[in-house]
Amino acid sequence: MFNNLNIEENTRYEVLITTNNNDNSYNTKPFGVLFKQDNVILNLYPNNTLKNIRNNPSFTIQLSSNPLTFTKALLGKLDESDYDDNGILKKTSRILYANATDYVVIIHEDKYGDTPITRITAEITDVVMLNNSPPTINRTTNKIIELLVKLSRVKYMNKEEFESFKKEADDSFKFIIKEGNQDHMDSLILIKQEIKKNDENY
Ligand SMILES: Cc1cc2nc3c(=O)[nH]c(=O)nc-3n(C[C@H](O)[C@H](O)[C@H](O)COP(=O)(O)O)c2cc1C
């Protein structure tokens, strides 16, 4: 099924996963996933996406290389104008429909402590190609994705780790300002706001 998608097995891809909330609104968040034959594998910390999939095993994987869509997704700032009908993001190139079939809970030990991670295996039931955007790499987008991953872990960081993240973020900001397009700049503004909000809580 993945041949015409050009997806490699055993390679982690950053994607957007859309699940349905109890009130039928959409929850779209970034996750790193692996593909194996006709399955996708998710490793989820305790979060709303996990809760939603436990309630309803059908979910959507949206492939996108748009940095602002990833930023807005992580920060809970996607609104109706970002979606077409049926929860499809306007800035997505491929949609994969999936159905969770297996759940394994693993205790993950890292510097932030012991955390249960749920490994979900889901069967890909359908693939829809929406447009032919080229599979290219953009370093500014990569910088933003790295900042977002760290930002999603801020709640587990101590003061020292947060200060070191802020320094790293400052270096990335210089690169983004020099190289970025409007979506990169809009992402940077949202990321800066989020760092400032967290800074006030330390
Ligand atoms: C690029 C990227 C990849 C991520 N991958 C994962 C992942 O594999 N597993 C996970 O639990 N969280 C991952 N996160 C963090 C979640 O997106 C984040 O915790 C989010 O707030 C979860 O939202 P929810 O509670 O609505 O599900 C990732 C974040 C980013 C930016």
XYZ file of C-alpha atoms and ligand atoms in Angstrom:
233
model
C 0.000 0.000 0.000
C 2.906 2.367 0.682
C 4.744 1.852 -2.607
C 3.248 4.863 -4.330
C 3.600 6.971 -1.156
C 7.377 6.563 -1.136
C 7.366 5.703 2.555
C 10.330 3.716 3.901
C 9.847 1.096 6.603
C 11.785 1.478 9.879
C 11.994 5.240 9.436
C 10.257 7.597 11.797
C 8.092 10.196 10.064
C 6.633 13.276 11.724
C 2.928 13.397 10.888
C -0.288 14.984 12.087
C -2.822 12.694 13.704
C -6.461 13.714 13.842
C -8.781 12.041 16.351
C -12.330 12.881 17.353
C -12.982 14.470 20.734
C -16.063 13.508 22.773
C -17.862 16.638 21.559
C -17.063 15.614 17.922
C -14.525 18.413 17.448
C -11.165 17.425 15.914
C -7.924 17.032 17.808
C -4.936 17.240 15.444
C -1.473 16.847 17.002
C 2.046 16.056 15.730
C 3.519 12.591 16.325
C 6.474 10.534 15.104
C 5.281 7.242 13.575
C 6.751 4.148 11.938
C 5.251 2.213 9.053
C 5.434 -1.560 8.764
C 3.683 -3.399 5.924
C 0.075 -2.181 6.040
C 0.371 -0.930 9.625
C 1.404 2.253 11.357
C 2.988 2.200 14.821
C 2.493 5.014 17.337
C 4.234 5.412 20.684
C 2.026 7.602 22.824
C 2.661 9.225 26.176
C -0.516 9.656 28.244
C -2.344 12.342 26.244
C -5.705 13.210 24.670
C -4.883 11.483 21.379
C -4.393 8.224 23.274
C -7.646 8.762 25.176
C -9.515 9.467 21.926
C -8.108 6.391 20.149
C -9.009 4.224 23.146
C -12.582 5.571 22.799
C -12.724 5.293 19.031
C -9.997 3.313 17.218
C -10.521 5.088 13.862
C -8.203 8.020 13.224
C -6.611 9.949 10.390
C -2.948 10.505 9.598
C -2.294 13.690 7.659
C 1.049 14.093 5.874
C 2.232 17.668 5.608
C 5.470 19.599 5.315
C 3.934 22.912 6.348
C 5.699 24.260 9.467
C 2.865 26.571 10.522
C 0.352 23.703 10.462
C 2.629 21.675 12.765
C 3.126 24.681 15.063
C -0.566 25.507 15.281
C -1.383 21.817 15.822
C 1.012 21.432 18.750
C -0.131 24.678 20.351
C -3.840 23.877 19.926
C -4.271 26.844 17.557
C -5.752 25.149 14.482
C -9.208 26.540 13.793
C -12.027 25.889 11.309
C -10.237 27.884 8.601
C -7.367 25.360 8.641
C -9.693 22.455 7.731
C -11.714 21.577 4.655
C -14.799 19.416 5.096
C -14.414 16.137 7.026
C -11.475 17.251 9.159
C -9.006 17.361 6.248
C -6.314 19.994 6.718
C -5.904 22.403 3.804
C -2.099 22.104 4.004
C -1.918 18.327 3.688
C -0.799 16.271 0.706
C -1.831 12.730 1.711
C -4.429 11.292 4.067
C -4.130 7.835 5.583
C -7.126 6.337 7.349
C -6.203 3.997 10.203
C -7.857 1.692 12.692
C -6.086 0.737 15.940
C -5.935 -3.020 16.482
C -3.370 -3.561 19.253
C -2.179 -1.713 22.378
C 0.934 -2.544 24.419
C 1.934 -0.467 27.458
C 5.664 -0.122 28.089
C 7.265 1.754 30.980
C 9.786 4.180 29.550
C 12.625 5.341 31.805
C 14.374 8.577 30.930
C 15.751 11.676 32.619
C 12.198 12.879 33.201
C 11.287 9.707 35.225
C 9.220 6.566 34.497
C 6.373 7.125 32.067
C 3.922 4.626 30.568
C 4.086 4.656 26.791
C 1.340 2.957 24.829
C 2.514 1.358 21.592
C -0.442 1.296 19.227
C -0.471 -0.774 16.064
C -3.075 0.420 13.598
C -4.067 -0.971 10.243
C -4.044 1.469 7.331
C -7.435 1.046 5.701
C -7.242 3.688 2.959
C -4.877 6.218 1.420
C -5.959 9.398 -0.375
C -3.515 11.455 -2.440
C -4.587 15.094 -2.364
C -1.792 16.835 -4.195
C 1.593 16.229 -5.664
C 3.792 18.378 -3.428
C 7.455 17.411 -3.947
C 9.162 15.363 -1.194
C 11.839 17.972 -0.443
C 13.777 18.874 2.698
C 13.837 22.385 4.128
C 16.276 23.182 6.929
C 14.175 26.014 8.380
C 11.178 23.680 8.656
C 13.440 21.089 10.301
C 14.573 23.688 12.870
C 10.949 24.458 13.664
C 10.028 20.788 14.047
C 12.954 20.297 16.472
C 11.843 23.329 18.508
C 8.289 21.960 18.634
C 9.474 18.553 19.889
C 11.401 20.276 22.718
C 8.489 22.618 23.393
C 6.195 19.605 23.827
C 8.563 18.384 26.586
C 8.872 21.690 28.471
C 6.449 20.503 31.129
C 8.949 17.780 32.085
C 12.005 20.109 32.145
C 13.616 21.516 35.249
C 14.779 25.137 35.342
C 18.278 24.296 34.047
C 16.965 22.234 31.130
C 14.491 24.988 30.260
C 17.269 27.638 30.261
C 19.391 25.486 27.945
C 16.382 24.990 25.634
C 15.893 28.790 25.515
C 19.532 29.263 24.424
C 19.179 26.632 21.719
C 15.915 28.270 20.616
C 17.656 31.670 20.310
C 20.205 30.166 17.891
C 17.429 28.573 15.839
C 15.522 31.883 15.751
C 18.531 33.591 14.074
C 18.538 30.923 11.358
C 14.756 31.095 10.909
C 14.797 34.913 10.593
C 17.584 34.725 7.970
C 16.179 31.859 5.901
C 12.471 31.561 6.659
C 9.352 32.328 4.625
C 6.139 33.811 6.053
C 4.898 30.474 7.486
C 8.259 30.003 9.228
C 8.069 33.542 10.654
C 4.487 33.040 11.851
C 5.586 29.777 13.498
C 8.476 31.569 15.171
C 6.128 34.178 16.664
C 3.863 31.443 18.104
C 6.842 29.507 19.480
C 8.283 32.661 21.096
C 4.916 33.419 22.715
C 4.722 29.872 24.094
C 8.273 30.031 25.498
C 7.463 33.380 27.148
C 4.274 31.917 28.660
C 6.244 28.978 30.068
C 9.035 31.286 31.268
C 6.538 33.145 33.425
C 5.579 29.825 35.084
C 9.142 28.957 36.151
C 7.316 16.547 15.771
C 6.681 16.026 17.041
C 6.623 14.659 17.264
C 6.007 14.165 18.433
N 5.952 12.810 18.629
C 5.314 12.319 19.709
C 5.205 10.900 19.890
O 5.673 10.091 19.086
N 4.520 10.480 21.003
C 3.950 11.341 21.904
O 3.300 10.886 22.859
N 4.057 12.691 21.751
C 4.716 13.192 20.675
N 4.804 14.548 20.498
C 4.207 15.439 21.505
C 2.694 15.628 21.305
O 2.418 16.188 20.041
C 2.183 16.596 22.411
O 2.407 16.054 23.689
C 0.731 16.980 22.259
O 0.481 18.053 23.144
C -0.256 15.858 22.579
O -1.562 16.416 22.458
P -2.890 15.697 22.926
O -2.864 15.666 24.451
O -3.987 16.536 22.404
O -2.854 14.314 22.341
C 5.451 15.056 19.379
C 5.534 16.437 19.146
C 6.146 16.922 17.991
C 6.204 18.405 17.759
